[in-house]
Coordinates of C-alpha atoms and ligand atoms in Angstrom, one line a residue:
M1081 CA -19.5 -3.4 21.8
N1082 CA -22.7 -2.8 23.8
A1083 CA -26.1 -3.9 22.1
N1084 CA -27.8 -0.5 21.7
Q1085 CA -24.3 0.9 20.1
V1086 CA -24.5 1.4 16.5
R1087 CA -21.7 0.1 14.0
R1088 CA -20.5 3.1 12.0
L1089 CA -18.4 3.2 9.3
V1090 CA -15.4 5.4 8.9
V1091 CA -14.4 6.8 5.5
L1092 CA -11.0 8.7 5.7
G1093 CA -10.2 10.6 2.2
T1094 CA -6.3 10.6 1.0
G1095 CA -6.8 12.1 -2.7
G1096 CA -5.9 10.0 -5.5
T1097 CA -7.5 9.6 -9.2
I1098 CA -10.9 8.7 -7.3
A1099 CA -11.0 12.5 -6.6
G1100 CA -9.4 13.4 -9.5
R1101 CA -10.9 16.2 -12.1
A1102 CA -10.2 16.5 -16.0
A1103 CA -11.6 19.3 -17.8
Q1104 CA -13.0 16.9 -20.8
A1105 CA -15.2 14.1 -19.9
N1106 CA -13.5 12.0 -22.5
D1107 CA -10.1 12.8 -20.8
N1108 CA -8.9 9.6 -18.4
V1109 CA -5.6 10.7 -18.6
G1110 CA -5.2 14.2 -18.5
Y1111 CA -6.9 14.8 -15.2
V1112 CA -5.6 16.6 -11.7
A1113 CA -5.9 13.8 -8.9
G1114 CA -6.7 14.7 -5.0
Q1115 CA -9.3 17.6 -6.1
V1116 CA -13.0 16.6 -5.0
A1117 CA -13.8 16.8 -1.4
V1118 CA -13.9 12.6 0.1
S1119 CA -17.4 14.0 1.9
D1120 CA -18.4 14.4 -1.9
L1121 CA -17.4 10.9 -3.0
V1122 CA -19.3 9.5 -0.2
A1123 CA -22.4 11.5 -1.1
M1124 CA -22.4 9.7 -4.7
V1125 CA -22.7 6.6 -3.1
P1126 CA -26.4 5.2 -1.9
A1127 CA -24.8 2.2 0.2
L1128 CA -23.4 5.1 2.9
S1129 CA -26.8 6.4 3.3
A1130 CA -27.8 3.4 5.0
C1131 CA -25.3 3.1 7.7
P1132 CA -23.9 6.2 10.1
V1133 CA -20.6 7.5 8.8
D1134 CA -17.6 9.4 10.0
V1135 CA -15.7 11.2 7.0
E1136 CA -12.4 12.8 7.5
Q1137 CA -10.2 14.4 4.6
V1138 CA -6.6 13.6 6.0
A1139 CA -5.0 14.5 2.5
Q1140 CA -5.5 15.4 -0.7
I1141 CA -2.9 14.0 -2.6
N1142 CA -1.5 12.3 -5.8
S1143 CA -0.3 9.4 -4.1
K1144 CA 2.5 9.3 -6.3
D1145 CA 3.6 12.2 -4.0
M1146 CA 2.9 10.3 -0.6
V1147 CA 5.1 11.5 2.1
L1148 CA 6.1 10.6 5.4
G1149 CA 3.9 13.1 6.8
V1150 CA 0.9 11.7 5.0
W1151 CA 1.2 7.9 6.3
Q1152 CA 1.8 9.3 9.6
A1153 CA -1.7 11.4 9.5
L1154 CA -3.5 8.4 8.1
A1155 CA -1.5 5.7 10.2
A1156 CA -2.7 7.5 13.5
R1157 CA -6.3 8.5 12.1
V1158 CA -6.8 4.6 12.0
A1159 CA -5.9 3.4 14.7
A1160 CA -7.7 6.0 16.7
H1161 CA -10.8 5.0 14.7
L1162 CA -10.1 1.2 15.4
D1163 CA -9.6 2.0 18.6
R1164 CA -13.5 2.8 18.9
P1165 CA -16.0 0.3 19.9
E1166 CA -18.7 1.5 17.5
V1167 CA -16.6 1.5 14.3
A1168 CA -16.8 -1.7 12.5
G1169 CA -14.6 -1.2 9.4
I1170 CA -13.0 1.8 8.0
V1171 CA -12.8 2.5 4.4
I1172 CA -10.0 4.8 2.8
T1173 CA -9.9 6.3 -0.7
H1174 CA -6.3 6.7 -2.0
G1175 CA -4.4 6.4 -5.4
T1176 CA -3.7 3.8 -7.0
D1177 CA -0.1 4.4 -7.9
T1178 CA 1.1 3.8 -4.3
I1179 CA -1.7 2.0 -2.7
E1180 CA 0.1 -1.5 -2.2
E1181 CA 2.8 0.6 0.4
T1182 CA 0.1 2.4 2.4
A1183 CA -1.7 -1.0 2.5
Y1184 CA 1.8 -3.1 3.2
L1185 CA 2.6 -0.2 5.6
L1186 CA -0.7 -0.3 7.5
Q1187 CA -1.3 -3.7 7.7
T1188 CA 2.6 -4.4 9.2
L1189 CA 2.1 -1.6 11.8
L1190 CA -1.6 -2.2 12.8
R1191 CA -2.3 -6.1 11.9
P1192 CA -6.3 -5.0 12.7
S1193 CA -9.0 -7.5 13.8
K1194 CA -11.3 -4.8 12.4
P1195 CA -11.7 -4.3 8.1
V1196 CA -9.2 -1.3 6.5
V1197 CA -10.5 -1.3 3.1
L1198 CA -8.4 0.9 0.8
T1199 CA -10.0 1.7 -2.3
C1200 CA -9.2 3.9 -5.3
A1201 CA -10.1 4.4 -9.2
M1202 CA -8.3 4.7 -12.3
R1203 CA -10.6 7.2 -13.9
P1204 CA -11.3 11.2 -12.6
S1205 CA -14.5 11.2 -11.0
T1206 CA -15.4 13.5 -14.0
A1207 CA -15.2 10.6 -16.8
L1208 CA -17.7 9.4 -18.5
V1209 CA -18.0 6.2 -16.7
P1210 CA -16.0 6.9 -13.1
D1211 CA -15.3 3.8 -11.7
G1212 CA -14.6 5.6 -8.3
P1213 CA -18.4 5.3 -7.3
Q1214 CA -18.5 1.4 -8.0
N1215 CA -15.1 0.6 -5.9
L1216 CA -16.2 3.0 -3.1
S1217 CA -19.7 1.2 -3.1
D1218 CA -18.1 -2.4 -3.0
A1219 CA -15.3 -1.1 -0.2
V1220 CA -18.5 -0.3 2.0
A1221 CA -19.8 -3.9 1.6
V1222 CA -16.5 -5.3 2.4
A1223 CA -15.7 -3.3 5.6
L1224 CA -19.3 -3.7 7.0
H1225 CA -18.7 -7.6 6.0
P1226 CA -19.3 -9.6 9.3
G1227 CA -16.0 -11.7 10.2
A1228 CA -14.2 -8.9 7.5
Q1229 CA -10.9 -8.3 9.0
G1230 CA -7.4 -6.6 7.8
V1231 CA -5.8 -4.5 5.7
V1232 CA -7.3 -5.3 2.1
V1233 CA -7.3 -3.2 -1.6
V1234 CA -10.7 -3.3 -3.2
C1235 CA -10.7 -2.2 -6.7
A1236 CA -13.1 -3.5 -9.6
G1237 CA -14.9 -6.3 -7.9
R1238 CA -12.0 -8.2 -6.3
I1239 CA -10.8 -8.1 -2.8
H1240 CA -6.6 -7.9 -2.7
G1241 CA -4.9 -8.6 0.9
A1242 CA -2.3 -6.1 1.6
M1243 CA 0.9 -7.8 1.1
D1244 CA 0.4 -9.8 -2.0
V1245 CA -1.3 -6.8 -4.0
A1246 CA 0.7 -4.9 -6.9
K1247 CA -0.2 -2.4 -9.6
V1248 CA 0.2 -4.0 -12.7
H1249 CA -1.5 -2.0 -15.5
P1250 CA -1.0 1.6 -15.8
Y1251 CA -4.4 2.5 -17.4
A1252 CA -6.8 -0.4 -17.1
T1253 CA -9.7 -0.1 -14.2
D1254 CA -8.9 -3.5 -12.7
P1255 CA -5.1 -2.4 -12.4
F1256 CA -4.0 -4.9 -9.4
D1257 CA -2.9 -8.2 -9.3
S1258 CA -1.9 -10.9 -6.4
G1259 CA 0.4 -13.0 -7.9
D1260 CA 0.4 -16.3 -7.2
A1261 CA -1.5 -15.8 -3.8
G1262 CA -4.7 -14.7 -5.8
V1263 CA -7.1 -12.3 -4.9
L1264 CA -9.3 -13.1 -1.5
G1265 CA -12.6 -12.9 -3.2
C1266 CA -14.6 -11.0 -4.7
V1267 CA -17.7 -8.3 -4.3
E1268 CA -20.6 -8.8 -6.7
E1269 CA -23.5 -6.6 -6.1
A1270 CA -22.3 -5.8 -2.6
Q1271 CA -22.3 -9.6 -2.0
L1272 CA -19.0 -10.8 -1.1
R1273 CA -17.6 -14.5 -2.3
M1274 CA -14.4 -14.9 -0.5
F1275 CA -11.8 -17.6 -1.7
R1276 CA -9.0 -17.2 0.8
S1277 CA -9.2 -15.8 4.5
W1278 CA -8.5 -12.4 5.4
P1279 CA -5.2 -10.8 6.1
Q1280 CA -3.6 -11.8 9.6
S1281 CA -4.8 -9.7 12.4
A1282 CA -2.8 -9.5 15.9
P1283 CA -4.4 -11.0 19.0
E1284 CA -6.6 -7.9 20.2
G1285 CA -4.7 -5.3 21.5
T1286 CA -1.0 -6.9 20.9
H1287 CA -0.1 -5.3 17.6
D1288 CA 3.4 -3.9 18.0
A1289 CA 2.0 -0.2 19.2
A1290 CA 6.2 0.3 19.8
A1291 CA 6.5 0.3 15.9
L1292 CA 3.4 2.4 14.9
Q1293 CA 4.7 5.1 17.6
R1294 CA 8.1 5.2 16.0
L1295 CA 7.0 6.1 12.8
L1296 CA 4.6 8.4 14.2
S1297 CA 7.4 10.1 15.9
A1298 CA 9.8 10.1 13.5
A1299 CA 11.3 13.2 11.9
A1300 CA 12.4 11.2 8.5
L1301 CA 12.4 7.7 7.6
P1302 CA 16.0 5.8 7.2
R1303 CA 17.3 6.5 3.5
V1304 CA 16.7 2.8 1.6
E1305 CA 17.3 3.2 -2.0
L1306 CA 15.8 0.8 -4.7
I1307 CA 18.0 -0.1 -7.4
F1308 CA 17.5 -2.6 -10.6
S1309 CA 19.9 -5.4 -12.1
H1310 CA 19.5 -5.5 -15.4
A1311 CA 21.5 -6.3 -18.8
N1312 CA 24.5 -4.0 -19.0
A1313 CA 24.1 -2.9 -16.1
D1314 CA 27.5 -1.9 -13.6
G1315 CA 27.8 -0.4 -9.9
E1316 CA 28.2 2.8 -10.7
V1317 CA 24.9 4.4 -9.3
V1318 CA 25.9 2.2 -6.1
R1319 CA 29.3 3.8 -5.7
A1320 CA 28.3 7.1 -6.5
L1321 CA 25.7 6.7 -3.4
L1322 CA 28.2 5.6 -1.1
G1323 CA 30.4 8.6 -2.3
H1324 CA 27.5 10.3 -0.7
H1325 CA 27.0 7.8 1.9
A1326 CA 27.2 10.2 4.7
A1327 CA 25.6 13.7 3.2
A1328 CA 22.7 11.3 1.7
R1329 CA 22.4 9.2 5.0
L1330 CA 22.0 6.1 2.9
S1331 CA 21.1 3.3 5.2
G1332 CA 19.7 0.9 2.9
I1333 CA 19.9 -0.3 -0.9
V1334 CA 16.9 -2.8 -2.1
V1335 CA 18.0 -3.8 -5.2
A1336 CA 15.0 -5.4 -7.6
G1337 CA 17.3 -8.5 -9.0
T1338 CA 16.9 -10.2 -12.4
G1339 CA 14.9 -14.1 -11.9
N1340 CA 15.7 -15.5 -8.7
G1341 CA 16.8 -12.6 -7.4
T1342 CA 20.4 -12.5 -9.6
V1343 CA 22.4 -9.3 -9.5
H1344 CA 25.0 -8.4 -12.4
D1345 CA 28.4 -9.0 -11.6
D1346 CA 29.9 -5.6 -11.1
L1347 CA 26.5 -4.2 -9.4
L1348 CA 27.0 -7.3 -7.2
R1349 CA 30.6 -5.8 -6.3
A1350 CA 29.2 -2.3 -5.2
L1351 CA 26.4 -4.2 -3.2
K1352 CA 29.0 -5.9 -1.0
Q1353 CA 31.0 -2.7 -0.5
A1354 CA 28.1 -0.8 0.8
Q1355 CA 27.6 -4.1 2.8
A1356 CA 30.9 -3.2 4.0
S1357 CA 30.4 0.2 4.7
G1358 CA 27.6 -0.8 7.1
V1359 CA 24.4 -0.5 4.7
E1360 CA 22.2 -3.0 4.6
V1361 CA 21.4 -4.7 1.3
V1362 CA 18.2 -6.7 0.3
V1363 CA 17.7 -8.8 -2.6
A1364 CA 14.1 -8.7 -4.2
S1365 CA 13.0 -9.9 -8.2
R1366 CA 12.1 -7.8 -10.6
C1367 CA 9.5 -10.1 -11.8
A1368 CA 6.2 -9.7 -12.0
F1369 CA 5.2 -12.7 -9.9
G1370 CA 6.9 -15.3 -7.8
R1371 CA 9.7 -14.7 -5.0
V1372 CA 13.2 -15.2 -4.4
V1373 CA 13.8 -18.8 -3.9
P1374 CA 16.0 -18.7 -1.2
H1375 CA 19.3 -21.1 -1.7
S1376 CA 22.8 -21.7 0.3
A1377 CA 25.2 -19.5 -2.6
Q1378 CA 22.6 -16.7 -2.3
P1379 CA 25.2 -13.8 -2.0
L1380 CA 22.7 -11.2 -0.7
P1381 CA 19.9 -11.7 1.9
D1382 CA 16.6 -11.8 0.5
S1383 CA 13.0 -10.1 0.5
A1384 CA 10.9 -12.9 2.1
G1385 CA 8.7 -12.8 -0.8
L1386 CA 8.2 -8.9 -0.5
S1387 CA 8.2 -7.0 -4.3
P1388 CA 10.8 -4.6 -4.3
V1389 CA 8.7 -1.7 -3.2
K1390 CA 7.0 -3.4 0.1
A1391 CA 10.8 -4.7 0.4
R1392 CA 12.5 -1.0 0.2
L1393 CA 9.6 -0.2 3.1
A1394 CA 10.4 -3.1 5.3
L1395 CA 13.7 -2.3 5.5
A1396 CA 13.0 1.5 6.4
L1397 CA 11.2 0.2 9.1
R1398 CA 13.5 -2.4 10.1
L1399 CA 16.1 0.4 10.2
L1400 CA 13.8 2.9 11.8
E1401 CA 14.0 0.2 15.2
A1402 CA 17.6 0.3 15.0
Ligands
LIG2563 N1 -1.8 9.3 -10.0 C1 -2.7 8.9 -9.3 C2 -2.3 8.8 -7.7 O1 -2.1 7.4 -7.4 C3 -3.1 7.6 -9.9 C4 -4.4 6.7 -9.2 O2 -5.0 7.2 -8.2 O3 -5.0 5.8 -10.2 O4 -2.8 9.1 -6.9

């Protein structure tokens, strides 16, 4: 970048509670997500008047309703803005419900050497004390921080890496956890205090452009179902899925196993049957923390430390290559 070029910030809006509206100020749960334009959210944050900003509304959804088309639009815009030398970083406003999946997707596909900071809120913009403006302000501090890189989630003053972050609370204003890895750092009065290094970026220009292109041109993601093993489980759901194999175009199953990726006997038999009929099966742990520790007697391949929802996405992306 030439010294005269200004460091710009890009803010992309996708909806979520941060853009939500409720009829009453004291209602933090009965709101409609994705109502307020991202340009209006940006206007509420003083930190964003201090630098040049490009604002785009990529989508306006409740992130529980995330679909491939929104991911495609978002990934394409993020990739295009990352290529602009004058852009220092990107902030994305997003719902909390599936933010960990979007963060994982963007980090896996782009491994950016600039910061891509997803942020959100647990209370709608109409709340008595909304958390969105502070989270957005913190996200801006992260996106403009010298040396910041990779896809991160910023919420409640904490910076989480895309690979580790998970939503663990349905109501608290600090609903995320990064498990054993811990948070990357925190934001205090716009200052960063870092504990760990930023997510790994691909050496300049070496991210897997083919993988991104495959996502962008896909008409659908390969169908990967996510099921749980639990007390009194059986293989009926898997057998039903296999019965509709051709019609449902089932390509993979991720099973959230008990403990160290163990699976109820009858369910395991059905999963083996699925494997034998060409369906890819991966086991993750339904435990909130830790990962499946591999061992020689393991009956199914494990998710290499990914949570069930991220393992599902990882398998779909891998099957997209096939
Ligand atoms: N359902 C909302 C969403 O994910 C929740 C939130 O943003 O906190 O869009």
